[in-house]
């Protein structure tokens, strides 16, 4: 590679365009209605985490791979980092904060604790929400649970205990 | 203190989303930061111009080399003070704005002028310029015992092969983050670091301020595996400079793509190994030569061939480590540093020898068992490797191993393989504080970290057991430099480091409480001998006569404000060690290979580990299994690829960098071999990295067993099986 | 660099969608699972995003042997639809082998077919890629090309198409219905995608503002009994195909009367293996016929430095798929 001078620059965006680049949304999150204004380009994940301060939902890759950002929309699991917030106007969303509390754990949360289905805890909310959605699909075997949970990555290696916790709640 | 499968201390917080990771610390007026990356892999930054960026909506401030020049020079500040570009993606500035999206937009508008230089973007490109580092960690880079060259020349059987391991990245699920602000000249830094006190020291030196004026907090870490350490510091310091410049709190979160370049990697290795055996399978000589990649701004060598010096008995061993500088990111330790790549080579070569000698692979290892550390010339403090082979083989059913290539399951050819694993057991200096309140609730404090390894639980259990209270009565505080200085989280050292410090502090409390009881005529234990007293169930009980009294009653009488004590322990004193301490394991795998489609699928893993006293089998099993899964990833999937033309990473995402998913999981059978070790406080060794070495060779050995093809590079993938 | 800001609008109806989508700098948003990744990586920099996800185009219907999949139908709904699982299991199998549960709940049929290549040179914002920046070169050609195409590539571009569903639909002779400023039009799926040639940035024959409305699959239930989608991956799940094969046969009296074969992961578009298909018709589904079909499938393969293994892999995958459906009673 020869020595060369390289310039890089981006293109500025005018202020009026930036002001236009927001949307007003109504979202029901964990049963509570939120009227918010956010950037047109904001993901549901950033809205939940940064704007609404619900930090239980995690940002692991922001590219739809790790699943740490999993939330439920009308009970269906999605990856909120690939969800444009504006596109979810009017939807009902459940995050980990809406699943259970320290005083009243969801059965899957309790099973996670019993089976030590976590280590660092960063993938855990996503695994639990994904697991809850999977349970509603009535998986019939451990293999089906493993396949069904494969959209949730874990780097600490809690996989076998996670599957055991889900299997216990599934009655397998 | 018996072992106890207490549930993970902080599990309830983590499953409810209530564990606040440091990026999530709520703070008013937060600015968001984005890094500006250089587009070339080698050269110099001539100018950084944020004029255009500064006109963008939400823009607050930019910092670059100019601001960093105010910091003291050091390895931690080199990359932000010096305008030299060492690798593609190296940040050259940090921009802050009101939102993350605005920060990214502003970062795009920063104008960088650079001058490129010829880059070295692959190890092979500069192999002839390799050099030997002086040290490999705490070991010399080269070793020579006897005359390995002659031994190999004279040996009945010589196995000589090259083994290669690819670049891996740590990829903890939580990307690195810092939320930092200044209160006058004092800094508050919430950051995902495996070393809060090391971080504090770095900040103190960089900013020339007293350590006491800096608070570093890392209460929960979403994994680390070795990358939440020194290479994170430069970017963290830039965020702190931005916080200083703006007078506002600043948050920097790395993107997943940046975790491929900015915070370290497991270096690729090229290992030439020669094993010389006598016909009866005894090792006559070993040569193990390693070449690995390092960056152009720092040297790092994994201890890849170090363990070859003493794992097996051999009178003639030569090992060398050499490095090649490339314009690629800097390597650092990654889970099972040294052992992971080194055991792949050694344990694969051993298997190849076993085949040639017609000796069972386990038997060959048993024949070469080292009954003491031949390299350091001292005994093992304990070595359970033989028991690991025995227990693992029995549970796995090794005696039923089918003939090579004979076991079939539909399209799958079944293979069985095994390997040894080991990891050093060492300790760091550590301080803890115990505070017993009047109601006998116990608070334990230590400025160490928990990255999922179970430190909260270990500390809580130790303290609870030491004072005979229930763990439900214990509050554990970690991760804050306002607490007594604890060890960094690495090297599988934390639990062992905590043990003597907790024991010292609790001994002081026990002594004080005992005295408060026996010396007080109002106590049922009045007049008892301290030596006869036991602490259990929240009370002190005398073995002589069964008298007893609740701790809370003792405290209510004599210390209504509670009592506290501190304890400390020393780091392993390597030069004066009387014995070498290692944890050991034997790993057995069964897998299936589809020879036509090239797919490899794990079926079952059985591992027996002898790693001292296990405090909590539930959490220990999680650590062992987690380590094994990391090893499976290294063996079958993980590979970070550099585009030679540009020096950039190709496929810097989880879509391309594959780690094992749920569907990949085999059954795991873990055996924890009982082991006592009088040399080690509490008999505790580290366990977190034992699973991540050995299994790679076990897998390669199993692939050979399945289809008769020997793969000597990692990861083993479809193209290694087909064609 | 990534993450340029854009404006958002939701199309009230299909005509509005076409109007808004025709503007320069506009892109459609359906499920968003690909679009958002591309935007975040800096691969695309839309100025306006037109949300078409709520257009009433999500119907799945089956009547008189004609299956229609609304372009806005979510993948998970399609895979679970009774008419799909019962009479077109190949479609369900391909979908269930795709991505992850969460993505399948978000992604749409149309979006899946129009997803951009996974080639890492395309998906970065700094590596040489003619598809992303015309004239910047093809970094994969002389660089890392394990994923690259065996067929249909050009010196300008060696990228592959990543959709599983597209491979199956190609095998079943699906047709695509689109709607644009010129109204609706319908054409075979095989006319949807373009080979890269010297214009790799032009991936489809759709014009600006057009959107897919319906996918038609007709007469395909006759293959339901003997069809399989074989997806070869490095790991057991949640990965794009290294190579995949959709195979379907009709066998009467021990003789193959019809054969459908399409391959994924080997070309810029789903690759119909017409040579192999023709060679199978009239033969018994035995080892020789199957082996011949496998060899024909790779006859024109052109490997690069790192993807030659895909030749044997494709051959073996074709054979394996045909064995699976050919040997069954």
PDB file of C-alpha atoms in Angstrom, chain B residues 48 94 151 172 255 302 338 340 369 394 437 555 587 595 647 701:
ATOM      1  CA  UNK B  48      -8.890  15.482  13.118  1.00  0.00           C
ATOM      2  CA  UNK B  94     -14.623  10.410  20.397  1.00  0.00           C
ATOM      3  CA  UNK B 151      16.215 -37.349  22.171  1.00  0.00           C
ATOM      4  CA  UNK B 172     -18.906 -11.262  26.261  1.00  0.00           C
ATOM      5  CA  UNK B 255     -20.697  -1.809  19.364  1.00  0.00           C
ATOM      6  CA  UNK B 302       0.064 -16.578  25.327  1.00  0.00           C
ATOM      7  CA  UNK B 338      -2.078 -20.558  26.616  1.00  0.00           C
ATOM      8  CA  UNK B 340      -6.392 -23.631  24.991  1.00  0.00           C
ATOM      9  CA  UNK B 369       2.210 -39.042  34.169  1.00  0.00           C
ATOM     10  CA  UNK B 394     -15.580 -45.031  33.613  1.00  0.00           C
ATOM     11  CA  UNK B 437     -24.987  -6.035  62.691  1.00  0.00           C
ATOM     12  CA  UNK B 555     -24.402  -8.408  70.216  1.00  0.00           C
ATOM     13  CA  UNK B 587     -12.309 -34.509  28.862  1.00  0.00           C
ATOM     14  CA  UNK B 595     -18.505 -37.306   5.818  1.00  0.00           C
ATOM     15  CA  UNK B 647      -6.482  -5.168   7.150  1.00  0.00           C
ATOM     16  CA  UNK B 701      -9.159 -36.809  18.150  1.00  0.00           C
TER      17      UNK B 701
END
